[in-house]
Coordinates of C-alpha atoms and ligand atoms in Angstrom, one line a residue:
M315 CA -19.6 12.2 19.3
S316 CA -19.2 12.6 15.6
K317 CA -22.1 12.1 13.2
V318 CA -21.2 10.2 10.0
S319 CA -23.1 9.7 6.7
I320 CA -22.2 6.9 4.4
F321 CA -22.8 6.9 0.6
G322 CA -22.9 3.4 -0.8
L323 CA -24.2 0.6 1.4
G324 CA -22.4 -2.3 -0.2
R325 CA -20.0 -4.5 1.7
V326 CA -17.6 -1.7 2.8
G327 CA -20.3 0.9 3.5
L328 CA -22.7 -1.2 5.4
I329 CA -20.1 -3.0 7.5
T330 CA -18.5 0.4 8.4
A331 CA -22.0 1.7 9.2
V332 CA -23.0 -1.0 11.7
C333 CA -19.5 -1.0 13.3
L334 CA -19.5 2.8 13.8
A335 CA -23.1 2.6 15.2
D336 CA -22.0 -0.3 17.5
R337 CA -19.5 2.1 19.1
G338 CA -22.1 4.8 19.6
I339 CA -21.4 7.0 16.6
E340 CA -24.6 8.2 14.8
V341 CA -24.6 7.0 11.2
A342 CA -27.0 7.9 8.4
G343 CA -26.8 5.8 5.2
F344 CA -27.7 6.4 1.6
D345 CA -27.6 4.2 -1.5
V346 CA -28.9 4.8 -5.0
D347 CA -30.3 1.3 -5.0
E348 CA -33.7 1.8 -3.4
K349 CA -34.5 -1.9 -3.1
K350 CA -31.3 -2.5 -1.2
M351 CA -32.0 0.4 1.1
A352 CA -35.5 -1.0 1.9
Q353 CA -34.0 -4.4 2.6
I354 CA -31.4 -2.8 5.0
A355 CA -34.2 -0.7 6.7
R356 CA -36.0 -4.0 7.4
G357 CA -32.9 -5.3 9.1
E358 CA -32.0 -7.8 6.4
A359 CA -28.3 -7.9 5.2
P360 CA -28.2 -7.8 1.4
F361 CA -25.2 -10.2 1.4
Y362 CA -23.7 -12.8 3.8
E363 CA -21.2 -11.8 6.4
P364 CA -20.8 -13.4 9.8
Q365 CA -22.4 -11.2 12.6
L366 CA -23.6 -8.6 10.1
E367 CA -27.4 -9.1 10.3
E368 CA -27.5 -9.1 14.1
M369 CA -25.4 -6.0 14.3
L370 CA -27.6 -4.3 11.7
K371 CA -30.8 -5.2 13.5
K372 CA -29.3 -3.8 16.8
S373 CA -28.1 -0.6 15.2
L374 CA -31.5 0.1 13.7
K375 CA -33.2 -0.7 17.0
T376 CA -31.0 1.7 18.9
K377 CA -31.5 4.2 16.0
K378 CA -27.7 4.8 15.9
F379 CA -28.0 3.8 12.2
T380 CA -30.7 5.2 10.0
V381 CA -31.2 5.1 6.2
S382 CA -32.8 7.7 4.0
D383 CA -33.4 8.1 0.3
N384 CA -32.7 11.9 0.6
P385 CA -29.0 12.6 0.3
V386 CA -29.4 16.3 1.3
Q387 CA -31.1 15.2 4.5
V388 CA -28.5 12.5 5.2
I389 CA -25.6 14.9 4.8
G390 CA -27.4 17.7 6.6
K391 CA -27.5 15.9 9.9
T392 CA -23.9 14.8 9.8
D393 CA -20.4 16.4 9.9
T394 CA -18.6 13.8 7.9
T395 CA -19.5 11.8 4.8
M396 CA -17.8 8.6 3.7
I397 CA -18.0 7.5 0.1
A398 CA -17.9 3.7 -0.2
V399 CA -19.2 2.9 -3.7
G400 CA -17.9 0.3 -6.0
T401 CA -15.1 0.8 -8.5
P402 CA -15.4 -2.0 -11.1
V403 CA -12.5 -2.8 -13.4
D404 CA -12.8 -4.3 -16.9
R405 CA -10.6 -7.2 -18.0
F406 CA -8.0 -4.8 -19.3
G407 CA -7.6 -3.2 -15.9
H408 CA -9.5 0.1 -16.7
L409 CA -11.1 1.4 -13.6
N410 CA -14.7 2.6 -13.9
L411 CA -15.1 5.8 -11.9
T412 CA -18.8 6.4 -12.7
F413 CA -20.1 5.5 -9.3
V414 CA -17.5 7.5 -7.4
E415 CA -18.2 10.5 -9.6
E416 CA -21.9 10.2 -9.2
A417 CA -21.6 9.9 -5.4
A418 CA -19.2 12.9 -5.3
K419 CA -21.7 14.9 -7.3
L420 CA -24.6 14.1 -4.9
V421 CA -22.4 14.7 -1.8
G422 CA -21.1 18.0 -3.3
K423 CA -24.7 19.2 -4.1
A424 CA -25.8 18.4 -0.5
I425 CA -22.7 20.1 1.0
G426 CA -23.5 23.2 -1.2
K427 CA -27.0 23.4 0.5
K428 CA -25.6 23.0 4.0
K429 CA -25.6 26.3 5.8
D430 CA -23.6 25.6 8.9
G431 CA -20.0 24.7 9.3
Y432 CA -17.2 22.6 8.0
H433 CA -17.9 19.1 6.4
L434 CA -15.4 16.3 5.9
V435 CA -15.6 14.0 2.9
V436 CA -13.7 10.7 3.2
V437 CA -13.2 8.4 0.2
R438 CA -13.2 4.7 1.2
S439 CA -13.5 3.3 -2.3
T440 CA -10.4 1.8 -3.9
I441 CA -9.2 4.3 -6.5
L442 CA -5.9 4.8 -8.3
P443 CA -3.3 7.3 -7.0
G444 CA -4.2 10.9 -7.8
T445 CA -8.0 10.3 -8.2
T446 CA -9.1 11.8 -4.9
L447 CA -7.0 14.9 -5.4
S448 CA -8.1 15.4 -9.0
T449 CA -11.5 13.9 -9.9
V450 CA -13.1 13.7 -6.5
R451 CA -12.0 17.1 -5.3
R452 CA -12.9 18.8 -8.6
T453 CA -16.4 17.1 -8.7
L454 CA -17.1 18.1 -5.1
E455 CA -16.0 21.7 -5.7
K456 CA -18.1 22.0 -8.8
A457 CA -21.2 20.5 -7.4
S458 CA -21.0 22.4 -4.1
G459 CA -19.7 25.7 -5.3
K460 CA -17.5 25.6 -2.2
K461 CA -13.7 25.3 -1.8
C462 CA -11.8 22.2 -0.6
G463 CA -9.6 23.1 2.3
E464 CA -11.8 26.1 3.3
D465 CA -15.4 25.1 3.3
F466 CA -15.0 21.3 3.4
G467 CA -12.2 18.8 4.0
L468 CA -11.1 15.8 2.1
C469 CA -9.5 12.5 3.2
M470 CA -8.8 9.1 1.6
S471 CA -9.0 6.2 4.1
P472 CA -8.8 2.8 2.4
E473 CA -10.4 -0.3 3.9
F474 CA -8.6 -3.7 4.5
L475 CA -11.6 -5.9 5.2
K476 CA -11.5 -9.5 4.2
E477 CA -14.8 -11.2 3.4
G478 CA -15.8 -13.6 6.2
T479 CA -13.9 -11.6 8.9
A480 CA -15.0 -8.1 7.8
I481 CA -16.5 -7.1 11.2
T482 CA -13.5 -8.1 13.2
D483 CA -11.2 -6.6 10.6
T484 CA -13.1 -3.3 11.1
L485 CA -13.2 -3.4 14.9
K486 CA -9.6 -4.5 15.3
P487 CA -7.6 -3.5 12.3
D488 CA -3.8 -3.8 12.2
R489 CA -3.6 -0.1 11.2
V490 CA -5.7 2.8 9.9
I491 CA -4.6 5.0 7.0
V492 CA -5.6 8.7 7.0
G493 CA -4.7 10.2 3.6
A494 CA -5.5 13.9 4.0
Y495 CA -5.8 17.0 1.8
D496 CA -4.6 19.2 4.6
Q497 CA -4.0 19.1 8.4
K498 CA -7.5 20.2 9.3
S499 CA -9.0 17.2 7.3
A500 CA -6.5 14.8 8.9
A501 CA -7.3 16.1 12.5
H502 CA -11.0 15.7 11.9
L503 CA -10.8 12.1 10.7
E504 CA -8.2 11.1 13.4
K505 CA -10.7 12.4 16.0
I506 CA -13.4 10.1 14.6
Y507 CA -11.0 7.1 14.6
R508 CA -10.1 7.9 18.2
E509 CA -13.8 8.0 19.2
F510 CA -14.3 4.8 17.4
Y511 CA -11.3 2.8 18.7
G512 CA -11.4 4.3 22.2
E513 CA -8.6 3.3 24.7
N514 CA -6.6 1.0 22.4
P515 CA -6.5 2.6 18.9
P516 CA -4.5 0.8 16.1
P517 CA -1.5 2.7 14.7
I518 CA -2.7 5.6 12.5
V519 CA -0.6 6.4 9.5
T520 CA -1.3 9.9 8.3
T521 CA -0.2 10.7 4.8
S522 CA -1.1 12.4 1.5
L523 CA -4.2 11.4 -0.4
S524 CA -2.3 9.7 -3.2
T525 CA -0.1 7.8 -0.8
A526 CA -3.2 6.4 0.9
E527 CA -4.6 5.3 -2.4
L528 CA -1.4 3.6 -3.3
I529 CA -1.1 1.9 0.1
K530 CA -4.4 0.1 -0.7
Y531 CA -3.1 -1.2 -4.1
A532 CA 0.4 -2.0 -2.7
S533 CA -1.2 -3.9 0.1
N534 CA -3.4 -6.1 -2.1
A535 CA -0.6 -6.6 -4.6
F536 CA 1.8 -7.7 -1.9
L537 CA -0.8 -10.2 -0.5
A538 CA -1.3 -11.5 -4.1
A539 CA 2.5 -11.8 -4.4
K540 CA 2.8 -13.8 -1.2
I541 CA 0.2 -16.3 -2.6
S542 CA 1.8 -16.6 -6.0
F543 CA 5.2 -17.0 -4.4
I544 CA 4.1 -19.9 -2.2
N545 CA 2.3 -21.5 -5.2
E546 CA 5.5 -21.3 -7.2
I547 CA 7.4 -23.0 -4.3
A548 CA 4.6 -25.6 -4.2
N549 CA 5.3 -26.5 -7.9
I550 CA 9.0 -26.9 -7.0
C551 CA 8.1 -29.1 -4.0
E552 CA 6.1 -31.4 -6.2
D553 CA 9.2 -32.3 -8.0
V554 CA 11.5 -32.8 -5.0
E555 CA 11.5 -36.0 -3.1
S556 CA 9.8 -35.6 0.3
A557 CA 9.6 -31.8 0.2
D558 CA 6.3 -30.4 1.5
V559 CA 5.3 -26.8 0.9
L560 CA 3.3 -26.6 4.1
D561 CA 6.6 -27.1 6.1
V562 CA 8.4 -24.7 3.8
A563 CA 5.7 -22.1 4.5
R564 CA 5.9 -22.7 8.3
G565 CA 9.7 -22.6 8.1
I566 CA 9.9 -19.3 6.3
G567 CA 6.8 -17.8 7.9
L568 CA 8.3 -17.9 11.4
D569 CA 10.8 -15.4 10.3
K570 CA 9.2 -12.2 11.4
R571 CA 10.5 -10.4 8.3
I572 CA 8.4 -12.8 6.2
G573 CA 5.4 -13.5 8.4
S574 CA 3.2 -16.6 8.3
Q575 CA 0.0 -15.3 6.9
F576 CA -1.1 -15.5 3.2
L577 CA 1.3 -18.4 2.6
R578 CA -1.4 -21.0 2.1
P579 CA -0.7 -22.8 -1.2
G580 CA -3.7 -23.5 -3.5
L581 CA -5.2 -23.2 -6.9
G582 CA -4.8 -19.4 -6.9
Y583 CA -6.4 -16.3 -5.5
G584 CA -9.9 -15.1 -6.6
G585 CA -12.5 -12.8 -5.2
S586 CA -13.6 -9.3 -6.0
C587 CA -10.4 -7.6 -4.8
L588 CA -6.9 -9.1 -5.4
P589 CA -7.4 -9.9 -9.1
K590 CA -9.1 -6.6 -9.9
D591 CA -6.7 -4.4 -7.9
L592 CA -3.6 -6.1 -9.4
R593 CA -5.1 -5.6 -12.9
A594 CA -5.8 -2.0 -12.2
L595 CA -2.3 -1.3 -10.8
L596 CA -0.7 -3.0 -13.8
R597 CA -2.8 -0.9 -16.2
F598 CA -1.8 2.2 -14.2
A599 CA 1.9 1.3 -14.5
K600 CA 1.5 0.5 -18.2
D601 CA -0.2 3.8 -19.0
A602 CA 2.6 5.6 -17.2
D603 CA 5.1 3.6 -19.4
L604 CA 6.5 1.8 -16.4
D605 CA 7.7 -1.8 -16.3
A606 CA 6.4 -3.8 -13.4
P607 CA 7.8 -7.3 -14.1
L608 CA 7.3 -8.5 -10.5
L609 CA 3.6 -7.6 -10.6
V610 CA 3.2 -9.1 -14.1
G611 CA 4.7 -12.3 -12.7
V612 CA 2.3 -12.4 -9.8
G613 CA -0.7 -12.4 -12.2
K614 CA 0.9 -14.9 -14.5
V615 CA 1.5 -17.4 -11.7
N616 CA -2.1 -17.1 -10.6
D617 CA -3.4 -17.6 -14.2
T618 CA -1.6 -21.0 -14.3
R619 CA -3.2 -22.4 -11.2
P620 CA -6.5 -23.6 -12.7
V621 CA -4.5 -25.2 -15.5
R622 CA -2.3 -27.0 -13.1
A623 CA -5.3 -28.6 -11.4
T624 CA -6.6 -30.1 -14.6
K625 CA -3.0 -31.1 -15.7
L626 CA -2.5 -33.0 -12.5
L627 CA -5.7 -34.8 -13.1
E628 CA -4.8 -35.7 -16.7
K629 CA -1.4 -37.0 -15.5
S630 CA -3.1 -39.7 -13.5
L631 CA -6.3 -40.2 -15.4
G632 CA -5.2 -39.6 -19.0
D633 CA -7.5 -37.9 -21.5
L634 CA -10.5 -36.3 -19.7
K635 CA -12.9 -36.7 -22.6
G636 CA -16.0 -38.5 -21.4
R637 CA -14.8 -38.7 -17.8
N638 CA -16.9 -37.9 -14.8
I639 CA -15.2 -35.3 -12.7
A640 CA -16.3 -33.9 -9.3
I641 CA -15.6 -30.4 -8.1
L642 CA -15.8 -29.8 -4.4
G643 CA -16.1 -26.1 -3.5
L644 CA -17.2 -23.2 -5.8
A645 CA -17.0 -20.0 -3.7
F646 CA -13.7 -18.0 -4.1
K647 CA -12.9 -18.9 -0.5
P648 CA -14.7 -20.6 2.4
E649 CA -17.3 -18.8 4.6
T650 CA -18.6 -16.7 1.8
D651 CA -21.3 -17.0 -0.9
D652 CA -19.2 -14.9 -3.3
L653 CA -18.3 -16.4 -6.7
R654 CA -16.5 -13.4 -8.2
E655 CA -13.4 -14.4 -10.0
A656 CA -13.6 -17.8 -8.3
V657 CA -11.1 -20.4 -9.6
S658 CA -13.9 -22.9 -9.8
I659 CA -15.4 -21.2 -12.8
K660 CA -12.1 -21.4 -14.7
I661 CA -11.6 -25.1 -13.8
V662 CA -15.1 -26.1 -14.8
K663 CA -14.9 -24.2 -18.1
R664 CA -11.6 -26.0 -18.8
L665 CA -13.0 -29.4 -18.0
L666 CA -16.0 -28.9 -20.2
R667 CA -13.8 -27.8 -23.1
K668 CA -11.9 -31.0 -22.6
G669 CA -15.1 -33.0 -23.0
A670 CA -15.5 -34.1 -19.3
S671 CA -18.8 -34.4 -17.5
V672 CA -18.8 -32.3 -14.4
K673 CA -20.5 -32.6 -11.1
V674 CA -20.2 -29.8 -8.5
H675 CA -20.9 -29.2 -4.9
D676 CA -20.6 -26.2 -2.6
P677 CA -22.3 -25.8 0.9
V678 CA -23.7 -22.3 -0.1
V679 CA -23.1 -21.4 -3.7
E680 CA -25.3 -23.0 -6.4
K681 CA -27.7 -20.4 -7.8
Q682 CA -25.0 -18.1 -9.2
F683 CA -23.2 -21.1 -10.6
R684 CA -26.3 -22.3 -12.4
E685 CA -26.6 -18.8 -13.9
I686 CA -23.2 -19.4 -15.6
F687 CA -23.3 -23.1 -16.5
G688 CA -27.1 -23.9 -16.5
D689 CA -27.7 -27.6 -17.1
R690 CA -24.3 -28.3 -18.7
I691 CA -23.2 -29.6 -15.4
Y692 CA -24.7 -31.6 -12.5
Y693 CA -25.3 -30.0 -9.1
S694 CA -25.0 -32.2 -6.0
N695 CA -26.4 -31.6 -2.6
S696 CA -23.6 -33.2 -0.7
A697 CA -19.9 -33.9 -1.1
V698 CA -20.5 -37.6 -1.1
D699 CA -23.2 -37.4 -3.8
C700 CA -20.9 -35.2 -5.8
V701 CA -18.0 -37.8 -5.9
K702 CA -20.4 -40.7 -6.7
N703 CA -19.5 -42.5 -9.9
T704 CA -16.7 -40.1 -10.7
E705 CA -13.2 -40.9 -11.8
G706 CA -11.5 -37.9 -10.4
A707 CA -12.3 -35.2 -7.8
I708 CA -10.7 -31.8 -7.3
I709 CA -11.0 -29.9 -4.0
V710 CA -11.2 -26.2 -5.1
T711 CA -12.4 -24.5 -1.9
E712 CA -11.4 -25.6 1.6
W713 CA -14.8 -25.6 3.2
N714 CA -14.7 -27.0 6.7
E715 CA -17.0 -29.9 5.8
Y716 CA -14.5 -31.2 3.3
T717 CA -11.6 -31.1 5.8
H718 CA -13.3 -34.0 7.7
L719 CA -13.7 -36.2 4.6
K720 CA -12.0 -39.6 5.0
P721 CA -10.5 -41.9 2.4
K722 CA -13.6 -44.2 2.6
D723 CA -15.9 -41.2 1.6
F724 CA -14.1 -41.4 -1.8
T725 CA -13.4 -45.1 -2.2
Q726 CA -16.9 -46.2 -1.4
H727 CA -18.5 -43.9 -4.0
M728 CA -16.0 -43.1 -6.8
K729 CA -15.4 -45.3 -9.8
K730 CA -11.7 -44.5 -9.6
P731 CA -10.6 -42.8 -6.4
I732 CA -8.2 -40.1 -7.7
V733 CA -8.4 -36.9 -5.6
I734 CA -6.6 -33.6 -6.3
D735 CA -6.4 -31.7 -3.0
G736 CA -6.0 -28.3 -4.5
R737 CA -6.2 -26.5 -1.1
R738 CA -4.4 -29.0 1.2
A739 CA -7.8 -29.4 2.9
L740 CA -7.8 -33.1 3.8
N741 CA -6.3 -33.3 7.2
D742 CA -7.9 -36.3 8.9
P743 CA -5.2 -38.6 10.4
E744 CA -6.7 -41.4 8.3
W745 CA -5.1 -39.9 5.2
N746 CA -1.6 -40.6 6.6
N747 CA -0.1 -43.7 5.0
Q748 CA -3.4 -44.7 3.3
T749 CA -3.1 -46.4 0.0
T750 CA -6.7 -46.8 -1.2
V751 CA -7.1 -43.3 -2.7
Q752 CA -4.6 -41.9 -5.2
L753 CA -4.2 -38.5 -3.4
I754 CA -2.4 -35.7 -5.2
R755 CA -1.8 -32.8 -2.9
I756 CA -0.7 -29.4 -4.1
G757 CA 2.9 -28.8 -3.0
A758 CA 3.5 -32.3 -1.6
P759 CA 5.6 -35.1 -3.2
S760 CA 3.6 -37.9 -4.6
K761 CA 4.8 -41.4 -5.5
D762 CA 2.2 -41.5 -8.2
R763 CA 2.9 -38.2 -9.9
Ligands
LIG1471 C1 -8.7 -9.0 0.2 C2 -7.7 -8.6 1.2 O1 -7.2 -9.7 2.0 C3 -8.3 -7.5 2.2 O2 -7.3 -7.0 3.0 C4 -8.8 -6.4 1.3 O3 -9.4 -5.4 2.1 C5 -9.8 -6.9 0.4 O4 -9.2 -7.9 -0.5 C6 -10.3 -5.7 -0.4 O5 -9.6 -5.1 -1.2 O6 -11.5 -5.3 -0.2 P1 -10.7 -10.8 0.2 O7 -10.8 -10.6 -1.2 O8 -12.0 -10.8 1.0 O9 -9.7 -9.7 0.9 O10 -10.1 -12.3 0.5 P2 -8.7 -12.9 0.9 O11 -8.9 -13.5 2.3 O12 -7.6 -11.9 0.8 O13 -8.6 -14.1 -0.1 C7 -8.4 -13.8 -1.5 C8 -8.0 -15.0 -2.3 O14 -6.7 -15.5 -2.0 C9 -9.0 -16.2 -2.0 O15 -9.3 -16.9 -3.2 C10 -8.1 -17.1 -1.1 O16 -8.5 -18.5 -1.2 C11 -6.7 -16.9 -1.6 N1 -5.7 -17.1 -0.6 C12 -5.6 -16.3 0.5 C13 -4.7 -18.1 -0.9 O17 -4.8 -18.8 -1.9 N2 -3.8 -18.3 0.0 C14 -3.6 -17.6 1.2 O18 -2.7 -17.8 1.9 C15 -4.6 -16.6 1.4

């Protein structure tokens, strides 16, 4: 069995670690954040992800997963090192490679001290095409005093994990990408994946380092494009008598060439990945003097979604100044406590600019929202409390508990029951043919619009 070390115990690194350990592969982890490492060593997951904490506890108990603050020791007892550190992007799309370079330096130094045998370095961080071959390889060679392709191997293997289903996505991926510097590196990583996936491995696509890097960006850009596409169709549906975007999505999605996933209409995509990766790819194209009108359009459509939510409200309610508005759902998607690039932030900022009073509710996110808005808004401890005395409500995140809300949950408490269902979340049969709530659903015709 292979022995793998992982540098960077964030979402990707830690989830990869516990999954590898679960399948019997010995994993040693390292992170520059000592507090986080201590927390992990105690069996506490530093972020929420279903199944993670129990798998972490188990892997520590069986000693298949260990953490150490000594990178030389961590690398010394393994034959492969994965780099899974963050790659933040500024608002202009410039990628910050500091963490990748620092990790490569530490890994390089440790490889330099290793006496025995060949070592494979695998980049799992999302970085732009060409970065592994140039920056990472050069940093590793300089820090180790060794030669890539001779003394150590180099691969780039992007991750495709979604928050909320990251464990299943790792254990049962649709495919695995092995971008490799040379054949020896590819064979080494393919062997690890075969050990990990056993009898039924997913398709493995072996390619160059830069192609692997681009596959990650193209994949996220395509997913973002699907979402913006269906949101644009949703706008059209709203102007057509009796056209419903959910039926359009089903009707086109059953065509295998199109596929049914990522066609859920809404108020736009958020999170730490799709917006950031699209921005970085656009910047990459711009710096290379390339036009990318399709990708530019994908971002533009997404930027209009929060505006659309408030416009729909204004259409029914008029001027928002002095109005009480409820926001249901703050996280960038359900089943996560993540607020990064969440649409809710943009909508609340817009409402405040327009002079509205805002009440918010989310089943898990509150503290981080308080850090942004402080006491400028009111925080409710239930959906019903949130809509109390308001004149308009917007469903921004489709948490399960909102999908069960009925018309009376709004009529009994709101001053004026106007509800914008920004995620097509309300699906209780009582909503069919009801007339007590003025319900405006994204992508559905509305008599009142
Ligand atoms: C995304 C990709 O889906 C993963 O494959 C990728 O590995 C990950 O980024 C990454 O690069 O690390 P994630 O950001 O966790 O995963 O979340 P998604 O499930 O993709 O959702 C992103 C946003 O799109 C959310 O705001 C969600 O509400 C929205 N969305 C998603 C829609 O509006 N409609 C859909 O049909 C699907």
